[in-house]
Amino acid sequence: MTRAVVDERSLGPAGPFPAGVPGGLRGGPLERQWLHYAFLSRGGDLAVIANLSVLGADGADEPPHRRGIVLVHDEGGGWEASQFNASQQDVPWSSFRLPRPRGAERFTVAAVAGSPALDVRLRGTGRACTSQCAPFGDGEFLRWQSEPGVLGSGVVTAHGRAREVELTGYHERVRGRWSWPALGGWVFGFVNAAHDAPGCAVVDAEPAPPSASVVFTLVQPRSPGDAANGSLMLWRDGRLVRHFPRRCLEVAVEGGLDRDSVVLVPPLAELLDAPVCAMVPGRLVLSARMGRDHLLVDFTSRAAARIANPCERGLRPFSVHETLGPCRVRGVVSGRPVAFDTRGIVEFAGGADEY
């Protein structure tokens, strides 16, 4: 019996990103690739967020810039963040690699000082949505692909103290070509229903995904005026079952988060002379309806870390607020009710020249 030999190249890029630019990201400093990771502990008292990025080279003969930042928030000590030089693996874990990783694999990212740090084993339990793209400005664009229900277990270090944790979260890849002023801003968030099955790092067992997950995006570029892009998506048991497009989505905000609950990061961000930021909404409500299907997401802000990113076309930094808080999800999709209360992570991002 002859065993077939599979050429892995036929299954797609080794990834997690396709080779979109010959020779890598050498199309200038506006070229970008990001891997985003966000997790909450089972008890909800610990949040971990990591952004790993490859930014386009300054010149044709120079290599791309590789950056990383990790943030941890615990109920007792609040926020702690690395600089943008967090150490990371040569090839970080990503479920967007092809062939798709089997079982749990190690993922590490840490501040050079050692805290905060993440050393866990991760595995995806569902499937990602299709890639979405937001074109705007003068030939600029942002492309993203989302996957909730990522499980992890291992050690998280915060404020110098290491602890064993079980995590449930989210992974995303982002790529494109944009400048912060043209991008304008975005609202993004995810929630997973409570997930109680432990042992996500067990290779021989396939853990069940969360019973329900929701991801939403709203990209708000400066121009053209009708360029807003967004969606709200629902997963059941690891499978995407409904995608509400922007035209079916209404967004409302109420109040504001106390500025004393917003921490500026990374630690050297104050050297950017960051101006006062726009108010972080105290409450975010999204309502989606398509035919008989409808979904309501009601998020309340409790704490936020303001990441001040340098701007390529000006002196004012672009702010991304990583915001934590409780979330209520209610609705009916495909004739089945959706109802759960959980904790979520929402990003509120604002333009570099609006404050």
Short mmCIF file of C-alpha atoms in Angstrom, two decimals:
data_model
loop_
_atom_site.label_atom_id
_atom_site.label_comp_id
_atom_site.label_asym_id
_atom_site.label_seq_id
_atom_site.Cartn_x
_atom_site.Cartn_y
_atom_site.Cartn_z
CA MET A 1 0.00 0.00 0.00
CA THR A 2 1.48 3.34 -1.07
CA ARG A 3 1.27 6.19 1.39
CA ALA A 4 0.33 9.51 -0.18
CA VAL A 5 2.75 12.37 0.34
CA VAL A 6 1.05 15.70 1.04
CA ASP A 7 2.75 18.90 -0.03
CA GLU A 8 1.99 21.25 2.85
CA ARG A 9 2.27 24.22 0.48
CA SER A 10 -0.95 23.04 -1.13
CA LEU A 11 -2.73 23.59 2.18
CA GLY A 12 -1.96 27.31 2.23
CA PRO A 13 0.77 29.57 3.61
CA ALA A 14 2.84 28.32 6.51
CA GLY A 15 1.65 31.53 8.05
CA PRO A 16 0.20 32.94 10.01
CA PHE A 17 0.38 35.52 7.17
CA PRO A 18 0.54 35.05 3.39
CA ALA A 19 3.64 36.42 1.71
CA GLY A 20 1.85 39.50 0.36
CA VAL A 21 4.95 41.59 -0.41
CA PRO A 22 7.93 40.04 -2.21
CA GLY A 23 10.84 39.82 0.21
CA GLY A 24 8.67 40.59 3.25
CA LEU A 25 7.30 43.89 4.53
CA ARG A 26 9.46 46.22 2.47
CA GLY A 27 6.72 48.44 1.11
CA GLY A 28 7.45 51.23 3.58
CA PRO A 29 6.61 52.04 7.21
CA LEU A 30 2.85 51.93 6.60
CA GLU A 31 2.94 48.16 5.92
CA ARG A 32 1.79 46.20 8.99
CA GLN A 33 1.13 42.72 10.32
CA TRP A 34 -0.25 42.11 13.81
CA LEU A 35 -1.04 39.10 15.93
CA HIS A 36 -3.42 39.91 18.78
CA TYR A 37 -4.06 37.73 21.84
CA ALA A 38 -6.52 38.48 24.66
CA PHE A 39 -7.48 36.21 27.56
CA LEU A 40 -9.47 36.21 30.78
CA SER A 41 -8.94 33.78 33.63
CA ARG A 42 -11.74 31.39 34.54
CA GLY A 43 -12.53 33.42 37.64
CA GLY A 44 -12.46 36.68 35.69
CA ASP A 45 -9.97 38.30 38.06
CA LEU A 46 -7.06 38.27 35.59
CA ALA A 47 -6.79 39.65 32.05
CA VAL A 48 -3.86 39.21 29.65
CA ILE A 49 -3.41 41.06 26.34
CA ALA A 50 -0.49 40.70 23.92
CA ASN A 51 0.14 42.44 20.60
CA LEU A 52 2.96 41.19 18.38
CA SER A 53 3.65 43.23 15.25
CA VAL A 54 5.89 43.40 12.22
CA LEU A 55 6.07 46.91 10.76
CA GLY A 56 7.34 47.83 7.32
CA ALA A 57 10.98 48.74 6.78
CA ASP A 58 12.13 52.36 6.60
CA GLY A 59 14.06 51.69 3.39
CA ALA A 60 14.39 49.08 0.68
CA ASP A 61 17.63 47.70 2.12
CA GLU A 62 16.49 47.60 5.74
CA PRO A 63 14.68 44.79 7.57
CA PRO A 64 11.12 45.20 8.93
CA HIS A 65 10.64 46.26 12.55
CA ARG A 66 9.47 43.59 14.97
CA ARG A 67 7.65 44.79 18.09
CA GLY A 68 5.72 43.27 20.99
CA ILE A 69 3.85 44.42 24.07
CA VAL A 70 2.14 42.44 26.83
CA LEU A 71 -0.31 43.79 29.42
CA VAL A 72 -1.71 42.08 32.50
CA HIS A 73 -4.49 43.30 34.78
CA ASP A 74 -5.36 41.66 38.08
CA GLU A 75 -7.95 42.78 40.57
CA GLY A 76 -5.42 43.33 43.32
CA GLY A 77 -2.60 45.14 41.54
CA GLY A 78 -4.25 46.74 38.51
CA TRP A 79 -2.41 47.13 35.18
CA GLU A 80 1.19 46.22 34.43
CA ALA A 81 2.70 46.52 30.94
CA SER A 82 5.96 45.88 29.14
CA GLN A 83 7.60 48.34 26.78
CA PHE A 84 7.21 47.73 23.02
CA ASN A 85 10.29 45.47 23.14
CA ALA A 86 8.70 42.46 24.84
CA SER A 87 10.55 39.23 24.12
CA GLN A 88 8.71 36.73 21.94
CA GLN A 89 9.17 33.46 20.10
CA ASP A 90 10.71 33.43 16.63
CA VAL A 91 7.47 31.87 15.38
CA PRO A 92 4.68 32.66 17.88
CA TRP A 93 1.71 30.37 18.32
CA SER A 94 -1.14 31.06 15.94
CA SER A 95 -4.13 28.99 14.91
CA PHE A 96 -3.91 30.71 11.51
CA ARG A 97 -0.85 28.65 10.60
CA LEU A 98 -1.47 26.02 7.97
CA PRO A 99 -1.57 23.12 8.49
CA ARG A 100 -3.52 24.10 11.60
CA PRO A 101 -1.73 23.26 14.88
CA ARG A 102 -2.91 20.05 16.52
CA GLY A 103 -3.22 19.92 20.27
CA ALA A 104 -1.81 22.54 22.60
CA GLU A 105 1.42 24.41 21.89
CA ARG A 106 3.56 26.70 23.98
CA PHE A 107 3.19 30.48 23.69
CA THR A 108 5.51 32.89 25.48
CA VAL A 109 5.80 36.66 25.61
CA ALA A 110 7.43 38.65 28.40
CA ALA A 111 8.72 42.06 29.38
CA VAL A 112 12.50 42.31 29.26
CA ALA A 113 12.36 42.94 33.02
CA GLY A 114 10.54 39.60 33.49
CA SER A 115 7.15 40.97 34.57
CA PRO A 116 4.56 40.92 33.14
CA ALA A 117 4.97 37.62 31.33
CA LEU A 118 2.90 34.86 29.77
CA ASP A 119 4.10 31.25 29.47
CA VAL A 120 1.15 29.06 28.57
CA ARG A 121 0.01 26.32 26.25
CA LEU A 122 -2.71 27.39 23.80
CA ARG A 123 -5.10 25.61 21.52
CA GLY A 124 -7.99 26.70 19.35
CA THR A 125 -11.33 25.00 19.87
CA GLY A 126 -13.31 26.48 16.98
CA ARG A 127 -12.92 28.01 13.56
CA ALA A 128 -12.13 31.56 12.52
CA CYS A 129 -14.47 33.81 10.58
CA THR A 130 -13.70 34.70 6.98
CA SER A 131 -11.25 37.54 6.49
CA GLN A 132 -12.76 41.03 6.43
CA CYS A 133 -11.33 44.15 4.83
CA ALA A 134 -11.87 47.89 5.39
CA PRO A 135 -10.57 50.12 2.57
CA PHE A 136 -10.20 53.84 3.24
CA GLY A 137 -8.10 56.94 2.63
CA ASP A 138 -5.71 57.04 -0.32
CA GLY A 139 -5.27 53.36 -1.12
CA GLU A 140 -4.98 52.30 2.54
CA PHE A 141 -6.72 49.25 4.02
CA LEU A 142 -7.07 47.12 7.13
CA ARG A 143 -7.71 43.37 6.89
CA TRP A 144 -8.54 41.22 9.92
CA GLN A 145 -9.64 37.70 10.83
CA SER A 146 -11.03 36.67 14.23
CA GLU A 147 -11.23 33.49 16.28
CA PRO A 148 -12.76 33.32 19.80
CA GLY A 149 -12.81 30.31 22.10
CA VAL A 150 -9.01 29.93 22.38
CA LEU A 151 -8.09 28.02 25.57
CA GLY A 152 -4.88 28.26 27.54
CA SER A 153 -3.24 27.02 30.71
CA GLY A 154 0.09 27.83 32.27
CA VAL A 155 1.85 30.60 34.17
CA VAL A 156 1.08 34.32 34.10
CA THR A 157 3.42 36.71 35.91
CA ALA A 158 2.01 40.04 37.08
CA HIS A 159 3.64 42.56 39.42
CA GLY A 160 6.47 40.10 39.98
CA ARG A 161 4.20 37.26 41.15
CA ALA A 162 3.73 34.10 39.06
CA ARG A 163 0.53 32.08 39.22
CA GLU A 164 -0.98 29.07 37.47
CA VAL A 165 -4.09 29.98 35.49
CA GLU A 166 -6.71 28.57 33.14
CA LEU A 167 -7.58 31.04 30.37
CA THR A 168 -10.32 31.51 27.79
CA GLY A 169 -9.84 34.10 25.10
CA TYR A 170 -9.42 35.29 21.59
CA HIS A 171 -6.87 35.41 18.75
CA GLU A 172 -6.78 37.69 15.72
CA ARG A 173 -4.49 38.47 12.82
CA VAL A 174 -4.43 41.91 11.22
CA ARG A 175 -2.56 43.07 8.17
CA GLY A 176 -2.68 45.96 5.78
CA ARG A 177 -1.28 49.34 4.89
CA TRP A 178 -2.42 52.37 6.84
CA SER A 179 -1.38 55.45 8.78
CA TRP A 180 -2.92 56.21 12.16
CA PRO A 181 -4.47 59.55 11.14
CA ALA A 182 -6.20 58.05 8.08
CA LEU A 183 -7.45 55.05 10.05
CA GLY A 184 -9.40 57.34 12.37
CA GLY A 185 -10.40 54.81 14.99
CA TRP A 186 -12.21 51.61 15.77
CA VAL A 187 -14.33 49.78 18.34
CA PHE A 188 -13.60 46.10 18.72
CA GLY A 189 -14.48 43.49 21.33
CA PHE A 190 -15.15 39.88 22.15
CA VAL A 191 -16.91 37.83 24.81
CA ASN A 192 -16.94 34.09 25.46
CA ALA A 193 -19.65 32.39 27.47
CA ALA A 194 -18.39 30.89 30.74
CA HIS A 195 -16.24 27.84 30.05
CA ASP A 196 -15.68 25.40 32.91
CA ALA A 197 -13.84 22.50 31.26
CA PRO A 198 -10.27 22.44 32.65
CA GLY A 199 -7.17 20.91 31.14
CA CYS A 200 -7.03 22.71 27.81
CA ALA A 201 -3.37 21.76 27.51
CA VAL A 202 -4.10 18.03 27.47
CA VAL A 203 -2.95 16.85 24.04
CA ASP A 204 -4.83 13.54 24.03
CA ALA A 205 -8.24 15.09 24.70
CA GLU A 206 -10.17 17.55 22.56
CA PRO A 207 -11.74 20.15 24.90
CA ALA A 208 -15.15 21.52 24.06
CA PRO A 209 -15.32 25.17 22.95
CA PRO A 210 -17.39 27.77 24.82
CA SER A 211 -21.09 27.28 24.17
CA ALA A 212 -21.30 30.78 22.64
CA SER A 213 -18.94 33.58 21.63
CA VAL A 214 -19.46 37.05 20.17
CA VAL A 215 -17.01 39.26 18.28
CA PHE A 216 -17.77 42.77 17.01
CA THR A 217 -15.85 45.35 15.00
CA LEU A 218 -16.52 48.91 13.89
CA VAL A 219 -13.80 50.65 11.85
CA GLN A 220 -14.26 54.42 11.54
CA PRO A 221 -11.73 55.92 9.10
CA ARG A 222 -11.52 59.66 8.52
CA SER A 223 -12.35 59.42 4.80
CA PRO A 224 -14.33 58.82 2.72
CA GLY A 225 -17.43 59.68 4.73
CA ASP A 226 -19.19 56.39 3.94
CA ALA A 227 -16.18 54.15 4.64
CA ALA A 228 -17.36 52.81 8.01
CA ASN A 229 -16.94 49.03 8.18
CA GLY A 230 -18.06 46.66 10.87
CA SER A 231 -19.88 43.51 11.89
CA LEU A 232 -21.19 41.49 14.80
CA MET A 233 -20.67 37.73 14.76
CA LEU A 234 -21.99 34.84 16.85
CA TRP A 235 -20.30 31.47 17.34
CA ARG A 236 -22.05 28.41 18.78
CA ASP A 237 -19.90 25.54 20.00
CA GLY A 238 -16.93 26.83 18.02
CA ARG A 239 -18.78 27.40 14.72
CA LEU A 240 -19.73 30.75 13.25
CA VAL A 241 -23.52 30.72 12.86
CA ARG A 242 -24.43 34.36 12.18
CA HIS A 243 -22.61 37.33 10.70
CA PHE A 244 -24.50 40.61 11.02
CA PRO A 245 -23.00 43.15 8.57
CA ARG A 246 -22.59 46.85 9.35
CA ARG A 247 -25.94 47.81 7.79
CA CYS A 248 -27.71 45.57 10.33
CA LEU A 249 -25.82 46.95 13.33
CA GLU A 250 -26.62 49.90 15.60
CA VAL A 251 -24.10 51.19 18.16
CA ALA A 252 -24.73 53.46 21.17
CA VAL A 253 -22.55 54.68 24.04
CA GLU A 254 -23.49 56.15 27.40
CA GLY A 255 -21.46 58.03 30.00
CA GLY A 256 -17.73 57.80 30.44
CA LEU A 257 -15.17 55.82 32.40
CA ASP A 258 -13.56 57.77 35.26
CA ARG A 259 -10.16 58.98 34.03
CA ASP A 260 -8.58 57.67 37.23
CA SER A 261 -9.50 54.20 35.96
CA VAL A 262 -7.44 54.70 32.77
CA VAL A 263 -3.71 53.90 32.99
CA LEU A 264 -1.23 55.16 30.36
CA VAL A 265 1.10 52.42 29.00
CA PRO A 266 3.77 51.41 28.13
CA PRO A 267 5.88 52.89 30.93
CA LEU A 268 7.86 55.13 28.53
CA ALA A 269 4.69 56.52 26.89
CA GLU A 270 4.94 59.71 28.95
CA LEU A 271 8.00 60.63 26.87
CA LEU A 272 5.67 61.05 23.89
CA ASP A 273 4.07 64.01 25.68
CA ALA A 274 0.73 62.28 25.17
CA PRO A 275 -2.15 64.78 25.30
CA VAL A 276 -5.32 64.15 27.27
CA CYS A 277 -7.25 61.34 25.60
CA ALA A 278 -10.86 61.26 24.56
CA MET A 279 -13.29 59.86 27.11
CA VAL A 280 -13.60 56.07 27.19
CA PRO A 281 -17.32 55.20 26.98
CA GLY A 282 -18.75 53.96 30.25
CA ARG A 283 -21.24 51.74 28.49
CA LEU A 284 -21.34 50.30 24.97
CA VAL A 285 -24.52 48.76 23.53
CA LEU A 286 -24.67 47.00 20.16
CA SER A 287 -27.95 45.90 18.62
CA ALA A 288 -28.04 43.74 15.48
CA ARG A 289 -31.05 42.53 13.54
CA MET A 290 -31.36 40.47 10.35
CA GLY A 291 -34.77 39.05 9.54
CA ARG A 292 -35.97 37.21 12.65
CA ASP A 293 -32.48 37.01 14.10
CA HIS A 294 -31.50 39.65 16.63
CA LEU A 295 -28.69 40.07 19.14
CA LEU A 296 -27.97 42.62 21.89
CA VAL A 297 -24.52 43.11 23.45
CA ASP A 298 -24.36 45.38 26.54
CA PHE A 299 -20.82 46.09 27.84
CA THR A 300 -19.89 48.21 30.88
CA SER A 301 -16.36 49.62 31.26
CA ARG A 302 -14.60 49.02 34.58
CA ALA A 303 -10.88 49.59 33.86
CA ALA A 304 -8.79 50.59 30.84
CA ALA A 305 -5.16 50.74 29.76
CA ARG A 306 -4.35 53.43 27.20
CA ILE A 307 -1.62 52.22 24.81
CA ALA A 308 0.01 55.29 23.23
CA ASN A 309 1.32 54.32 19.78
CA PRO A 310 3.71 56.66 17.93
CA CYS A 311 2.23 58.18 14.77
CA GLU A 312 4.14 57.98 11.49
CA ARG A 313 2.72 61.24 10.11
CA GLY A 314 2.70 63.55 13.10
CA LEU A 315 3.76 64.07 16.68
CA ARG A 316 0.50 63.16 18.40
CA PRO A 317 0.25 59.49 19.43
CA PHE A 318 -2.61 57.22 18.45
CA SER A 319 -4.36 55.73 21.49
CA VAL A 320 -5.74 52.21 21.81
CA HIS A 321 -7.73 51.65 25.02
CA GLU A 322 -7.85 48.04 26.23
CA THR A 323 -11.01 48.07 28.36
CA LEU A 324 -12.32 45.44 30.77
CA GLY A 325 -15.77 44.93 32.20
CA PRO A 326 -18.93 42.82 32.52
CA CYS A 327 -21.04 42.09 29.46
CA ARG A 328 -24.62 40.91 28.93
CA VAL A 329 -25.63 39.10 25.70
CA ARG A 330 -29.25 38.42 24.75
CA GLY A 331 -30.98 37.48 21.51
CA VAL A 332 -32.47 34.84 19.24
CA VAL A 333 -30.56 33.35 16.29
CA SER A 334 -31.93 30.61 14.02
CA GLY A 335 -34.87 30.20 16.37
CA ARG A 336 -32.66 29.44 19.39
CA PRO A 337 -32.24 31.85 22.31
CA VAL A 338 -28.85 33.33 23.17
CA ALA A 339 -28.43 34.45 26.78
CA PHE A 340 -25.30 34.67 28.90
CA ASP A 341 -23.51 37.06 31.22
CA THR A 342 -19.74 37.18 31.25
CA ARG A 343 -16.69 39.46 31.23
CA GLY A 344 -15.25 40.90 28.06
CA ILE A 345 -12.42 42.94 26.57
CA VAL A 346 -13.21 45.90 24.31
CA GLU A 347 -10.81 48.17 22.39
CA PHE A 348 -11.68 51.83 21.87
CA ALA A 349 -9.17 53.46 19.52
CA GLY A 350 -8.96 57.13 18.60
CA GLY A 351 -7.19 59.17 15.96
CA ALA A 352 -3.77 60.70 16.54
CA ASP A 353 -4.88 64.26 15.91
CA GLU A 354 -8.33 64.42 17.51
CA TYR A 355 -7.47 65.18 21.12
#
